[in-house]
Amino acid sequence: QSALTQPASVSGSPGQSITISCTGTSSDVGAYNFVSWYQQRPGKAPKLILYDVSNRPSGVSNRFSGSKSGNTASLTISGLQGEDEADYYCCSYTSSSIPYVFGTGTQVTVL
Amino acid sequence: QVQLQESGPGLVRPSETLSLTCTVSGGSFNNNYWTWIRQTPGKGLEWIAYIYYTGSTKYNPSLKSRVSISLDTSRSQFSLNLRSVTAADTAKYYCTRGGGWWEDWGQGTLVTVSS
């Protein structure tokens, strides 16, 4: 089972919107609405920001939104802020022998 | 919100067993999945295993022959054992709560495999 594919880096200016893609296959992202997203700041544990493609846990800013089309899930950060600088990872349930596969990770830079 | 804290040795010799414990506070073991995830610079995040509060388990097949996970509800702890470690098992190990997504995480513990 290969890792889900994410762009290595995405950048944007404060106030802009950016989108991070997460591309899998018909055995994972394309097959299930069980995609989650995590934000990880340096030296910290990942933080859940979306689950089941587009649901936000309590306390997570509504500037984070998610969607899915075919084998690709997307995370959009609206109104980009300096505090959004972090690494972002997607994760999907998969029908393979490994039930969960993570993305390769995307570093977000606020210019 | 549940708090989780990993504990265990930071250095393990090659071919030996890596043993980590996660202590849970502020919540119940019941009706929860308890999961271990690790992170390496090279391979990123990797799901290792989970244990349901009933004791049922599921393992990453790539580690299945070497890994076991157990639960001690009386101590509010769950544990990970990884046998016959190599340098490739050097990683930051996280304990988490959840089965399909993970909202509560420990701070992580760095385990280095080296002689």
Tab-separated table of C-alpha atoms in Angstrom:
chain	number	residue	atom	x	y	z
A	1	GLN	CA	0.000	0.000	0.000
A	2	SER	CA	1.641	3.251	-1.113
A	3	ALA	CA	1.315	6.526	0.722
A	4	LEU	CA	-1.247	8.999	-0.532
A	5	THR	CA	0.312	11.703	-2.709
A	6	GLN	CA	0.414	15.306	-1.524
A	7	PRO	CA	2.369	18.272	-2.871
A	8	ALA	CA	5.575	18.761	-0.913
A	9	SER	CA	4.876	22.421	-0.305
A	10	VAL	CA	2.200	25.045	-0.772
A	11	SER	CA	2.492	28.732	0.011
A	12	GLY	CA	0.235	31.729	0.141
A	13	SER	CA	-0.021	35.261	1.423
A	14	PRO	CA	-1.996	36.226	4.501
A	15	GLY	CA	-5.698	36.366	3.733
A	16	GLN	CA	-5.468	34.178	0.650
A	17	SER	CA	-6.899	30.702	0.259
A	18	ILE	CA	-4.820	27.656	-0.494
A	19	THR	CA	-5.758	24.098	-1.359
A	20	ILE	CA	-3.801	20.949	-0.613
A	21	SER	CA	-4.563	17.851	-2.642
A	22	CYS	CA	-4.353	14.268	-1.451
A	23	THR	CA	-4.412	11.717	-4.247
A	24	GLY	CA	-5.017	8.053	-3.663
A	25	THR	CA	-6.670	5.218	-5.522
A	26	SER	CA	-10.013	3.541	-5.943
A	27	SER	CA	-9.061	1.343	-2.975
A	28	ASP	CA	-8.757	4.174	-0.489
A	29	VAL	CA	-9.725	7.820	-1.098
A	30	GLY	CA	-11.974	6.925	-4.007
A	31	ALA	CA	-13.751	4.144	-2.183
A	32	TYR	CA	-14.564	5.633	1.188
A	33	ASN	CA	-15.535	8.941	2.763
A	34	PHE	CA	-13.105	8.193	5.573
A	35	VAL	CA	-10.499	10.847	4.871
A	36	SER	CA	-9.028	12.840	7.732
A	37	TRP	CA	-6.571	15.722	7.832
A	38	TYR	CA	-3.964	16.638	10.423
A	39	GLN	CA	-1.975	19.776	11.131
A	40	GLN	CA	1.457	19.318	12.662
A	41	ARG	CA	3.571	22.129	13.987
A	42	PRO	CA	7.304	21.559	14.606
A	43	GLY	CA	7.968	19.330	17.565
A	44	LYS	CA	4.272	18.774	18.221
A	45	ALA	CA	1.894	15.883	17.736
A	46	PRO	CA	-0.459	15.991	14.768
A	47	LYS	CA	-3.758	17.735	15.404
A	48	LEU	CA	-6.983	16.511	13.816
A	49	ILE	CA	-8.589	19.268	11.741
A	50	LEU	CA	-11.034	17.332	9.537
A	51	TYR	CA	-12.559	13.869	9.555
A	52	ASP	CA	-14.880	12.001	7.225
A	53	VAL	CA	-13.732	14.281	4.390
A	54	SER	CA	-15.287	17.518	5.593
A	55	ASN	CA	-16.285	17.374	9.248
A	56	ARG	CA	-14.521	19.644	11.705
A	57	PRO	CA	-13.933	18.611	15.315
A	58	SER	CA	-15.113	21.012	17.946
A	59	GLY	CA	-12.792	23.987	18.269
A	60	VAL	CA	-11.278	23.803	14.801
A	61	SER	CA	-11.581	27.001	12.800
A	62	ASN	CA	-14.157	27.082	10.011
A	63	ARG	CA	-11.379	28.422	7.783
A	64	PHE	CA	-10.503	24.750	7.266
A	65	SER	CA	-12.722	22.880	4.841
A	66	GLY	CA	-12.531	19.598	2.987
A	67	SER	CA	-13.888	17.973	-0.117
A	68	LYS	CA	-13.384	14.929	-2.287
A	69	SER	CA	-13.686	14.164	-5.969
A	70	GLY	CA	-12.886	10.734	-7.295
A	71	ASN	CA	-9.568	9.546	-5.916
A	72	THR	CA	-8.507	13.001	-4.697
A	73	ALA	CA	-9.377	14.682	-1.432
A	74	SER	CA	-8.641	18.336	-0.806
A	75	LEU	CA	-8.074	20.579	2.173
A	76	THR	CA	-8.725	24.285	1.733
A	77	ILE	CA	-7.478	26.883	4.167
A	78	SER	CA	-9.273	30.193	3.750
A	79	GLY	CA	-8.098	33.530	5.084
A	80	LEU	CA	-4.571	32.211	5.516
A	81	GLN	CA	-2.909	33.278	8.762
A	82	GLY	CA	0.629	33.031	10.071
A	83	GLU	CA	-0.463	30.418	12.604
A	84	ASP	CA	-1.403	28.131	9.718
A	85	GLU	CA	2.260	27.541	8.924
A	86	ALA	CA	2.689	23.838	9.577
A	87	ASP	CA	2.844	20.455	7.930
A	88	TYR	CA	-0.451	18.928	6.848
A	89	TYR	CA	-1.180	15.235	6.386
A	90	CYS	CA	-4.159	13.433	4.967
A	91	CYS	CA	-5.160	9.915	5.904
A	92	SER	CA	-7.628	7.481	4.378
A	93	TYR	CA	-9.197	4.193	5.255
A	94	THR	CA	-8.224	1.566	2.722
A	95	SER	CA	-9.480	-1.807	1.636
A	96	SER	CA	-5.946	-3.133	1.569
A	97	SER	CA	-4.454	-5.191	4.366
A	98	ILE	CA	-3.282	-1.989	6.055
A	99	PRO	CA	-6.506	-0.284	7.144
A	100	TYR	CA	-5.150	3.258	7.204
A	101	VAL	CA	-2.692	5.022	4.927
A	102	PHE	CA	-1.274	8.516	5.381
A	103	GLY	CA	-0.311	11.106	2.846
A	104	THR	CA	3.244	12.193	2.167
A	105	GLY	CA	2.700	15.519	3.889
A	106	THR	CA	2.605	19.138	2.720
A	107	GLN	CA	4.521	22.022	4.210
A	108	VAL	CA	2.458	25.207	4.224
A	109	THR	CA	4.320	28.499	4.204
A	110	VAL	CA	2.685	31.861	4.794
A	111	LEU	CA	4.574	34.447	2.777
B	1	GLN	CA	-10.632	15.753	26.501
B	2	VAL	CA	-8.529	12.664	27.043
B	3	GLN	CA	-4.842	13.062	27.862
B	4	LEU	CA	-2.318	10.475	26.742
B	5	GLN	CA	1.315	10.095	27.781
B	6	GLU	CA	3.853	7.704	26.280
B	7	SER	CA	6.637	6.221	28.342
B	8	GLY	CA	9.494	3.856	27.641
B	9	PRO	CA	13.186	3.749	26.807
B	10	GLY	CA	14.529	6.192	24.278
B	11	LEU	CA	17.270	3.828	23.125
B	12	VAL	CA	16.874	0.202	22.119
B	13	ARG	CA	19.590	-2.117	20.861
B	14	PRO	CA	19.168	-3.802	17.468
B	15	SER	CA	17.419	-7.193	17.642
B	16	GLU	CA	15.894	-6.359	21.032
B	17	THR	CA	12.291	-5.510	21.885
B	18	LEU	CA	10.880	-1.996	21.910
B	19	SER	CA	8.311	-1.629	24.694
B	20	LEU	CA	6.185	1.460	25.157
B	21	THR	CA	3.289	2.240	27.462
B	22	CYS	CA	0.600	4.853	27.071
B	23	THR	CA	-1.147	6.165	30.169
B	24	VAL	CA	-4.610	7.586	29.635
B	25	SER	CA	-6.239	10.131	31.901
B	26	GLY	CA	-9.385	12.189	31.825
B	27	GLY	CA	-11.481	9.596	30.093
B	28	SER	CA	-12.730	6.053	29.969
B	29	PHE	CA	-11.266	3.102	28.136
B	30	ASN	CA	-14.735	1.905	27.290
B	31	ASN	CA	-16.085	2.229	23.781
B	32	ASN	CA	-12.761	3.475	22.438
B	33	TYR	CA	-10.083	2.309	20.070
B	34	TRP	CA	-6.519	2.866	21.234
B	35	THR	CA	-3.925	3.214	18.494
B	36	TRP	CA	-0.176	3.450	18.019
B	37	ILE	CA	1.211	5.539	15.158
B	38	ARG	CA	4.845	6.281	14.400
B	39	GLN	CA	6.605	8.966	12.409
B	40	THR	CA	9.950	8.845	10.682
B	41	PRO	CA	11.619	11.489	8.520
B	42	GLY	CA	11.844	9.034	5.658
B	43	LYS	CA	8.481	7.236	5.690
B	44	GLY	CA	6.314	9.871	7.338
B	45	LEU	CA	3.363	8.761	9.440
B	46	GLU	CA	2.683	5.052	9.719
B	47	TRP	CA	-0.261	3.335	11.413
B	48	ILE	CA	1.008	0.492	13.596
B	49	ALA	CA	-1.917	-1.123	15.408
B	50	TYR	CA	-5.036	-0.585	17.407
B	51	ILE	CA	-6.744	-2.327	20.290
B	52	TYR	CA	-10.435	-1.960	21.072
B	53	TYR	CA	-11.505	-1.739	24.691
B	54	THR	CA	-12.838	-5.275	24.393
B	55	GLY	CA	-9.330	-6.474	23.593
B	56	SER	CA	-9.730	-7.075	19.889
B	57	THR	CA	-6.708	-5.989	17.879
B	58	LYS	CA	-5.587	-5.181	14.366
B	59	TYR	CA	-2.023	-4.834	13.176
B	60	ASN	CA	-0.135	-3.350	10.259
B	61	PRO	CA	0.738	-6.421	8.159
B	62	SER	CA	4.217	-5.085	7.491
B	63	LEU	CA	4.883	-5.311	11.238
B	64	LYS	CA	2.464	-8.031	12.223
B	65	SER	CA	5.023	-10.743	12.853
B	66	ARG	CA	6.884	-8.487	15.295
B	67	VAL	CA	4.257	-6.347	16.982
B	68	SER	CA	1.756	-6.818	19.773
B	69	ILE	CA	-0.554	-4.421	21.571
B	70	SER	CA	-2.222	-4.951	24.926
B	71	LEU	CA	-4.544	-3.210	27.337
B	72	ASP	CA	-4.515	-2.826	31.120
B	73	THR	CA	-7.775	-1.178	32.025
B	74	SER	CA	-7.034	-1.312	35.753
B	75	ARG	CA	-4.096	1.003	35.176
B	76	SER	CA	-5.676	2.967	32.300
B	77	GLN	CA	-2.791	1.949	30.088
B	78	PHE	CA	-2.173	0.285	26.783
B	79	SER	CA	1.160	-0.948	25.519
B	80	LEU	CA	3.144	-1.662	22.387
B	81	ASN	CA	5.814	-4.308	21.954
B	82	LEU	CA	7.891	-4.441	18.782
B	83	ARG	CA	10.342	-7.317	18.594
B	84	SER	CA	13.604	-7.706	16.691
B	85	VAL	CA	14.006	-4.019	16.030
B	86	THR	CA	16.367	-2.571	13.447
B	87	ALA	CA	17.468	0.943	12.630
B	88	ALA	CA	14.398	1.218	10.409
B	89	ASP	CA	12.250	1.199	13.550
B	90	THR	CA	13.838	4.434	14.774
B	91	ALA	CA	10.919	6.841	14.968
B	92	LYS	CA	8.756	9.024	17.123
B	93	TYR	CA	5.992	6.843	18.514
B	94	TYR	CA	2.585	8.314	19.315
B	95	CYS	CA	-0.280	6.790	21.237
B	96	THR	CA	-3.696	8.022	20.214
B	97	ARG	CA	-7.385	7.559	20.847
B	98	GLY	CA	-9.570	6.575	17.943
B	99	GLY	CA	-10.131	3.984	15.280
B	100	GLY	CA	-10.767	5.846	12.058
B	101	TRP	CA	-9.423	9.254	12.968
B	102	TRP	CA	-7.396	10.388	15.913
B	103	GLU	CA	-8.412	13.423	17.909
B	104	ASP	CA	-6.382	12.819	21.051
B	105	TRP	CA	-2.630	12.251	20.832
B	106	GLY	CA	0.216	11.846	23.253
B	107	GLN	CA	3.177	14.158	22.842
B	108	GLY	CA	5.152	11.328	21.265
B	109	THR	CA	8.314	9.598	22.354
B	110	LEU	CA	11.450	9.312	20.233
B	111	VAL	CA	12.884	5.822	20.122
B	112	THR	CA	16.299	5.302	18.590
B	113	VAL	CA	17.528	1.847	17.631
B	114	SER	CA	21.282	1.763	17.917
B	115	SER	CA	24.043	-0.275	19.454
